[in-house]
mmCIF file of C-alpha atoms in Angstrom:
data_model
loop_
_atom_site.group_PDB
_atom_site.id
_atom_site.type_symbol
_atom_site.label_atom_id
_atom_site.label_comp_id
_atom_site.label_asym_id
_atom_site.label_seq_id
_atom_site.Cartn_x
_atom_site.Cartn_y
_atom_site.Cartn_z
ATOM 1 C CA MET A 21 -0.002 -0.026 -0.061
ATOM 2 C CA ASN A 22 1.582 2.833 -1.240
ATOM 3 C CA LEU A 23 1.289 6.517 0.429
ATOM 4 C CA LYS A 24 -1.385 7.961 -1.428
ATOM 5 C CA GLU A 25 -3.763 4.515 -0.758
ATOM 6 C CA ASN A 26 -2.885 5.642 2.765
ATOM 7 C CA VAL A 27 -4.068 8.935 2.691
ATOM 8 C CA LEU A 28 -7.645 7.878 1.123
ATOM 9 C CA GLU A 29 -7.566 5.051 3.241
ATOM 10 C CA GLY A 30 -7.546 7.740 6.553
ATOM 11 C CA LEU A 31 -9.847 10.402 4.391
ATOM 12 C CA ARG A 32 -12.173 7.534 4.472
ATOM 13 C CA SER A 33 -11.857 6.474 8.015
ATOM 14 C CA ILE A 34 -12.978 10.070 8.929
ATOM 15 C CA ASN A 35 -15.346 10.972 6.834
ATOM 16 C CA SER A 36 -16.926 7.153 8.285
ATOM 17 C CA ASN A 37 -16.967 8.525 11.833
ATOM 18 C CA ARG A 38 -17.547 12.299 11.801
ATOM 19 C CA LEU A 39 -18.374 12.257 15.348
ATOM 20 C CA ARG A 40 -15.762 10.392 16.844
ATOM 21 C CA THR A 41 -13.254 12.502 14.630
ATOM 22 C CA ILE A 42 -14.724 15.764 15.581
ATOM 23 C CA LEU A 43 -14.445 15.225 19.723
ATOM 24 C CA THR A 44 -10.900 13.792 18.875
ATOM 25 C CA ALA A 45 -9.898 16.767 17.138
ATOM 26 C CA SER A 46 -11.348 19.215 19.723
ATOM 27 C CA ILE A 47 -9.952 17.545 22.541
ATOM 28 C CA ILE A 48 -6.555 17.655 21.443
ATOM 29 C CA THR A 49 -7.308 21.191 20.726
ATOM 30 C CA PHE A 50 -8.718 21.920 24.255
ATOM 31 C CA GLY A 51 -5.154 20.359 25.725
ATOM 32 C CA ILE A 52 -3.066 22.686 23.530
ATOM 33 C CA MET A 53 -5.057 25.114 24.658
ATOM 34 C CA ALA A 54 -4.746 24.554 28.071
ATOM 35 C CA LEU A 55 -1.176 23.956 28.113
ATOM 36 C CA VAL A 56 -0.429 27.138 26.252
ATOM 37 C CA GLY A 57 -2.570 29.015 29.069
ATOM 38 C CA ILE A 58 -0.947 27.305 31.969
ATOM 39 C CA LEU A 59 2.650 28.226 30.661
ATOM 40 C CA THR A 60 0.944 31.781 29.758
ATOM 41 C CA ALA A 61 -0.390 32.251 33.287
ATOM 42 C CA ILE A 62 2.783 30.975 35.448
ATOM 43 C CA GLU A 63 5.270 33.098 32.943
ATOM 44 C CA GLY A 64 2.952 36.014 33.769
ATOM 45 C CA MET A 65 3.446 35.361 37.232
ATOM 46 C CA GLN A 66 6.805 35.280 37.002
ATOM 47 C CA GLY A 67 7.144 38.740 35.276
ATOM 48 C CA SER A 68 4.856 40.134 38.034
ATOM 49 C CA VAL A 69 6.994 38.503 40.983
ATOM 50 C CA ASN A 70 9.866 40.113 39.200
ATOM 51 C CA LYS A 71 8.713 43.407 38.763
ATOM 52 C CA SER A 72 8.166 43.087 42.258
ATOM 53 C CA PHE A 73 11.542 43.123 42.489
ATOM 54 C CA GLU A 74 13.047 44.711 40.317
ATOM 55 C CA GLY A 75 13.364 48.482 42.681
ATOM 56 C CA LEU A 76 15.242 46.095 44.860
ATOM 57 C CA GLY A 77 18.604 45.314 44.159
ATOM 58 C CA VAL A 78 19.768 42.097 45.200
ATOM 59 C CA ASN A 79 23.424 43.144 46.547
ATOM 60 C CA THR A 80 20.927 44.430 49.877
ATOM 61 C CA PHE A 81 20.581 42.100 52.765
ATOM 62 C CA ASP A 82 18.504 43.178 55.991
ATOM 63 C CA ILE A 83 19.530 42.541 59.679
ATOM 64 C CA LYS A 84 16.764 41.572 62.361
ATOM 65 C CA VAL A 85 15.709 39.831 65.309
ATOM 66 C CA GLU A 86 13.414 36.694 64.383
ATOM 67 C CA GLN A 87 10.704 36.952 65.714
ATOM 68 C CA ASN A 88 8.326 34.365 67.562
ATOM 69 C CA THR A 89 4.489 34.453 67.190
ATOM 70 C CA GLY A 90 4.393 32.899 70.936
ATOM 71 C CA ARG A 91 3.476 29.593 69.737
ATOM 72 C CA ARG A 92 3.502 26.678 72.150
ATOM 73 C CA MET A 93 6.015 23.531 70.632
ATOM 74 C CA ARG A 94 5.696 20.710 72.941
ATOM 75 C CA GLY A 95 4.407 22.782 76.102
ATOM 76 C CA MET A 96 7.212 24.877 75.929
ATOM 77 C CA VAL A 97 7.487 29.144 74.390
ATOM 78 C CA ALA A 98 10.466 29.649 72.145
ATOM 79 C CA LYS A 99 12.679 32.219 73.527
ATOM 80 C CA GLN A 100 11.952 36.236 72.090
ATOM 81 C CA PRO A 101 15.335 37.215 71.201
ATOM 82 C CA LYS A 102 16.262 40.633 72.447
ATOM 83 C CA ALA A 103 15.351 43.817 70.135
ATOM 84 C CA ILE A 104 18.186 45.450 68.113
ATOM 85 C CA THR A 105 17.976 48.931 69.463
ATOM 86 C CA PHE A 106 18.739 52.645 68.357
ATOM 87 C CA ARG A 107 22.095 52.286 69.955
ATOM 88 C CA GLN A 108 23.303 48.991 68.351
ATOM 89 C CA ALA A 109 21.497 50.108 64.897
ATOM 90 C CA LEU A 110 23.537 53.023 65.149
ATOM 91 C CA GLU A 111 26.943 51.419 66.462
ATOM 92 C CA TYR A 112 26.821 48.723 63.353
ATOM 93 C CA LYS A 113 26.223 51.607 60.933
ATOM 94 C CA LYS A 114 29.362 53.635 61.969
ATOM 95 C CA LYS A 115 31.773 50.439 62.659
ATOM 96 C CA PHE A 116 30.555 48.649 59.319
ATOM 97 C CA THR A 117 30.767 52.032 56.917
ATOM 98 C CA GLU A 118 34.204 52.769 58.459
ATOM 99 C CA LYS A 119 35.182 49.308 56.815
ATOM 100 C CA THR A 120 33.427 48.824 53.667
ATOM 101 C CA LYS A 121 31.882 51.215 51.285
ATOM 102 C CA SER A 122 28.911 50.140 51.674
ATOM 103 C CA PHE A 123 25.374 52.118 52.184
ATOM 104 C CA VAL A 124 23.413 51.534 55.565
ATOM 105 C CA SER A 125 19.692 52.459 56.470
ATOM 106 C CA ILE A 126 17.800 52.206 59.758
ATOM 107 C CA TYR A 127 13.908 51.558 59.848
ATOM 108 C CA THR A 128 11.491 50.496 62.510
ATOM 109 C CA PHE A 129 7.705 49.305 62.561
ATOM 110 C CA ALA A 130 5.831 51.904 64.682
ATOM 111 C CA SER A 131 2.913 50.374 63.927
ATOM 112 C CA GLN A 132 1.157 47.406 61.660
ATOM 113 C CA GLY A 133 -2.216 47.992 62.312
ATOM 114 C CA GLU A 134 -2.909 51.510 62.405
ATOM 115 C CA THR A 135 -6.304 53.696 61.227
ATOM 116 C CA VAL A 136 -5.361 57.052 60.020
ATOM 117 C CA LYS A 137 -7.884 59.725 59.586
ATOM 118 C CA TYR A 138 -8.276 62.253 57.718
ATOM 119 C CA ASN A 139 -11.306 64.897 58.567
ATOM 120 C CA ASP A 140 -14.348 62.622 58.973
ATOM 121 C CA GLN A 141 -12.638 59.680 56.594
ATOM 122 C CA LYS A 142 -11.048 56.630 58.057
ATOM 123 C CA SER A 143 -8.813 54.136 56.069
ATOM 124 C CA ASN A 144 -9.100 50.371 57.257
ATOM 125 C CA PRO A 145 -6.988 49.251 59.912
ATOM 126 C CA ASN A 146 -4.401 47.932 58.205
ATOM 127 C CA ILE A 147 -1.798 50.807 58.084
ATOM 128 C CA VAL A 148 1.746 50.095 58.770
ATOM 129 C CA VAL A 149 3.500 52.945 59.933
ATOM 130 C CA VAL A 150 7.368 53.208 59.666
ATOM 131 C CA GLY A 151 9.801 55.151 60.808
ATOM 132 C CA ILE A 152 12.869 55.607 58.177
ATOM 133 C CA ASP A 153 15.514 57.569 57.036
ATOM 134 C CA GLU A 154 16.868 58.951 54.253
ATOM 135 C CA ASN A 155 18.097 56.166 52.438
ATOM 136 C CA TYR A 156 15.203 53.891 53.433
ATOM 137 C CA LEU A 157 13.458 54.615 50.214
ATOM 138 C CA VAL A 158 15.847 53.835 47.345
ATOM 139 C CA MET A 159 17.299 51.109 49.509
ATOM 140 C CA LYS A 160 13.712 49.495 49.528
ATOM 141 C CA GLY A 161 12.752 50.441 45.983
ATOM 142 C CA TYR A 162 10.167 53.075 46.521
ATOM 143 C CA LYS A 163 9.582 55.775 44.056
ATOM 144 C CA ILE A 164 8.439 59.589 45.182
ATOM 145 C CA GLN A 165 5.212 59.755 42.280
ATOM 146 C CA THR A 166 5.401 63.394 43.925
ATOM 147 C CA GLY A 167 6.491 65.645 46.815
ATOM 148 C CA ARG A 168 9.916 64.388 48.675
ATOM 149 C CA ASN A 169 12.043 62.363 50.872
ATOM 150 C CA VAL A 170 12.474 62.419 54.511
ATOM 151 C CA SER A 171 15.563 64.527 55.114
ATOM 152 C CA ILE A 172 18.328 64.392 57.634
ATOM 153 C CA ASN A 173 17.062 68.039 58.719
ATOM 154 C CA ASP A 174 13.061 65.960 59.668
ATOM 155 C CA ARG A 175 15.068 63.785 61.408
ATOM 156 C CA SER A 176 16.852 66.469 63.678
ATOM 157 C CA TYR A 177 13.958 68.619 64.124
ATOM 158 C CA PHE A 178 11.714 65.879 64.604
ATOM 159 C CA ASN A 179 9.221 67.159 61.875
ATOM 160 C CA ARG A 180 6.401 65.814 61.986
ATOM 161 C CA ILE A 181 5.686 65.125 58.412
ATOM 162 C CA VAL A 182 4.725 61.903 56.501
ATOM 163 C CA ILE A 183 4.928 60.271 53.077
ATOM 164 C CA ILE A 184 2.128 57.935 52.292
ATOM 165 C CA GLY A 185 1.138 55.032 50.261
ATOM 166 C CA ASN A 186 -0.785 55.076 47.290
ATOM 167 C CA GLU A 187 -3.721 53.097 48.036
ATOM 168 C CA LEU A 188 -4.279 56.353 51.175
ATOM 169 C CA ALA A 189 -3.415 59.189 48.508
ATOM 170 C CA LEU A 190 -6.210 57.828 46.125
ATOM 171 C CA LYS A 191 -8.455 56.971 49.263
ATOM 172 C CA PHE A 192 -8.757 60.441 50.548
ATOM 173 C CA PHE A 193 -7.622 62.796 48.058
ATOM 174 C CA PRO A 194 -8.228 61.383 44.818
ATOM 175 C CA ASN A 195 -8.779 65.073 43.317
ATOM 176 C CA VAL A 196 -6.775 67.199 44.725
ATOM 177 C CA SER A 197 -2.848 67.316 45.661
ATOM 178 C CA PRO A 198 -1.912 65.582 49.084
ATOM 179 C CA ILE A 199 0.803 67.614 49.657
ATOM 180 C CA GLY A 200 0.274 70.091 52.636
ATOM 181 C CA LYS A 201 -2.926 68.379 53.763
ATOM 182 C CA GLU A 202 -2.691 67.055 57.234
ATOM 183 C CA ILE A 203 -3.269 63.405 58.650
ATOM 184 C CA THR A 204 -4.384 61.910 61.989
ATOM 185 C CA VAL A 205 -1.644 59.214 62.557
ATOM 186 C CA MET A 206 -1.200 56.961 65.709
ATOM 187 C CA GLY A 207 -3.393 60.122 67.267
ATOM 188 C CA GLU A 208 -0.980 62.716 65.684
ATOM 189 C CA LYS A 209 -1.408 65.204 63.061
ATOM 190 C CA PHE A 210 1.409 64.863 60.240
ATOM 191 C CA SER A 211 1.772 66.982 57.091
ATOM 192 C CA ILE A 212 1.853 65.281 53.830
ATOM 193 C CA VAL A 213 5.041 65.627 51.987
ATOM 194 C CA GLY A 214 5.127 62.849 49.820
ATOM 195 C CA VAL A 215 3.312 60.562 47.973
ATOM 196 C CA LEU A 216 4.763 56.992 46.604
ATOM 197 C CA GLU A 217 4.259 55.524 43.253
ATOM 198 C CA LYS A 218 2.042 52.279 42.917
ATOM 199 C CA LYS A 219 4.385 49.180 43.531
ATOM 200 C CA GLY A 220 1.977 46.679 44.697
ATOM 201 C CA SER A 221 3.388 43.617 46.988
ATOM 202 C CA ILE A 222 3.380 39.612 46.346
ATOM 203 C CA THR A 223 2.350 39.218 49.642
ATOM 204 C CA GLY A 224 -1.514 41.577 49.048
ATOM 205 C CA GLY A 225 0.132 45.056 48.771
ATOM 206 C CA ASP A 226 1.352 46.305 51.963
ATOM 207 C CA ASP A 227 3.705 48.300 50.279
ATOM 208 C CA ASP A 228 0.689 50.916 49.066
ATOM 209 C CA ARG A 229 -0.786 50.914 52.310
ATOM 210 C CA VAL A 230 2.363 52.677 54.266
ATOM 211 C CA THR A 231 2.931 55.672 55.813
ATOM 212 C CA LEU A 232 6.745 56.848 56.364
ATOM 213 C CA ILE A 233 7.529 58.700 59.024
ATOM 214 C CA PRO A 234 11.317 60.471 60.230
ATOM 215 C CA LEU A 235 13.259 57.505 62.415
ATOM 216 C CA GLU A 236 13.596 59.591 65.213
ATOM 217 C CA VAL A 237 9.661 60.817 65.432
ATOM 218 C CA ALA A 238 8.740 57.207 65.471
ATOM 219 C CA ARG A 239 11.513 56.143 68.340
ATOM 220 C CA ASN A 240 8.696 59.142 70.912
ATOM 221 C CA TYR A 241 6.235 55.791 70.441
ATOM 222 C CA ASP A 242 8.416 53.283 71.605
ATOM 223 C CA GLN A 243 7.476 54.024 75.593
ATOM 224 C CA ASN A 244 8.517 50.642 76.761
ATOM 225 C CA GLY A 245 11.752 50.154 74.357
ATOM 226 C CA LYS A 246 10.199 47.116 72.902
ATOM 227 C CA PHE A 247 10.771 48.641 69.483
ATOM 228 C CA SER A 248 13.380 46.747 67.235
ATOM 229 C CA PHE A 249 15.571 48.417 64.592
ATOM 230 C CA ASP A 250 16.035 46.692 61.396
ATOM 231 C CA ILE A 251 19.060 47.616 59.181
ATOM 232 C CA THR A 252 19.356 46.938 55.487
ATOM 233 C CA THR A 253 22.942 47.126 53.745
ATOM 234 C CA SER A 254 23.549 47.474 50.273
ATOM 235 C CA VAL A 255 26.830 46.676 48.511
ATOM 236 C CA PRO A 256 27.709 48.723 45.753
ATOM 237 C CA ASP A 257 29.323 45.833 43.679
ATOM 238 C CA ALA A 258 27.293 42.399 43.820
ATOM 239 C CA VAL A 259 30.581 40.386 43.128
ATOM 240 C CA ASP A 260 31.820 40.709 47.444
ATOM 241 C CA LEU A 261 28.101 40.158 48.092
ATOM 242 C CA GLU A 262 28.992 37.014 50.157
ATOM 243 C CA TYR A 263 32.718 38.584 51.630
ATOM 244 C CA THR A 264 30.319 41.658 53.267
ATOM 245 C CA LEU A 265 27.985 39.005 54.381
ATOM 246 C CA ALA A 266 30.610 37.675 56.720
ATOM 247 C CA GLU A 267 31.811 41.018 57.950
ATOM 248 C CA ALA A 268 28.071 42.394 58.504
ATOM 249 C CA SER A 269 27.686 39.272 60.386
ATOM 250 C CA SER A 270 31.151 39.568 62.694
ATOM 251 C CA VAL A 271 30.405 43.453 63.248
ATOM 252 C CA MET A 272 26.864 42.565 64.238
ATOM 253 C CA ARG A 273 27.758 40.172 66.501
ATOM 254 C CA GLN A 274 30.333 42.298 68.274
ATOM 255 C CA VAL A 275 27.712 45.098 68.492
ATOM 256 C CA ARG A 276 25.317 42.357 70.006
ATOM 257 C CA ARG A 277 27.767 41.109 72.299
ATOM 258 C CA ASP A 278 27.201 37.270 71.105
ATOM 259 C CA LYS A 279 29.815 35.235 72.886
ATOM 260 C CA ILE A 280 31.911 33.118 70.591
ATOM 261 C CA THR A 281 29.804 30.009 71.888
ATOM 262 C CA ASP A 282 26.504 31.192 70.985
ATOM 263 C CA GLU A 283 24.279 31.393 67.875
ATOM 264 C CA ASP A 284 23.884 34.679 66.143
ATOM 265 C CA SER A 285 21.292 36.893 68.104
ATOM 266 C CA PHE A 286 19.640 38.440 64.564
ATOM 267 C CA LYS A 287 18.783 37.116 61.241
ATOM 268 C CA ILE A 288 20.535 38.108 58.087
ATOM 269 C CA GLU A 289 18.466 37.939 55.075
ATOM 270 C CA ARG A 290 19.248 38.516 51.007
ATOM 271 C CA SER A 291 16.864 40.112 49.282
ATOM 272 C CA ASP A 292 17.302 37.846 46.474
ATOM 273 C CA ALA A 293 16.229 34.751 48.733
ATOM 274 C CA LEU A 294 12.924 35.107 48.436
ATOM 275 C CA LEU A 295 13.318 35.392 44.686
ATOM 276 C CA ASN A 296 14.821 32.620 44.258
ATOM 277 C CA ASP A 297 12.497 30.596 45.879
ATOM 278 C CA LEU A 298 9.977 31.918 44.221
ATOM 279 C CA ASN A 299 11.838 31.104 40.769
ATOM 280 C CA GLU A 300 12.123 27.350 42.108
ATOM 281 C CA VAL A 301 8.626 27.193 42.861
ATOM 282 C CA THR A 302 7.690 28.847 39.619
ATOM 283 C CA GLY A 303 10.428 26.062 38.159
ATOM 284 C CA TYR A 304 8.420 23.338 39.613
ATOM 285 C CA LEU A 305 4.658 24.486 38.224
ATOM 286 C CA ARG A 306 6.383 24.693 34.596
ATOM 287 C CA ILE A 307 7.262 20.664 35.401
#
């Protein structure tokens, strides 16, 4: 049987089993469309993740204390590590910048479930209040949409100024400029000096629900000395990151007075660690 006869026989089989042919072709078509759709969705997820991290260089890392949730394991509650104090953060910044050419930013979370007010309007009780220095925005990948950043003078004179996230700006000031307006944060009036560009977040949009105030102003709310001050360090050259991480750990152990036999009383998180984990997950999804 030659090729021509094979083709004719195939066509006769298709013609005599039209319903089966249509169903088979439909199933194959649907399967291909589903596969292409899944791969497209995965690529879209990957692009969204990469965009979330594009403003945050892979050559940065955070130093913080590991907070436990108070849950009991086998009847015992894990010991809460001591907070990083403001003095320790400043000491680390001084010593580390003297040894390296890195940039350091210090910040603290003053409140993570705050209600912000403007005249008779209220936000949902999910606003994050962060005390920042002048390096925070750049090192955390934020961009100013309008207005200005926190300055050294704001910190020195304890100016009650605030930079608000995009979500708050849209809620309170949809048709007017927020600059110069006063909002109530943590029970006190703050003057708006800046609005952040919409950033979004892979964790649910928290980056657009922030209010950023000068670091020293945030310290005033630490009545019981329980605030922990996180530290972000940026390395000019990513090639030196591994060496810088080791150096940072050594300096922080000195600052925290950790004994040689003790484990680190702090945690170092690389900015690219979460991105690498997510890339690994999307790799599994593709498979």
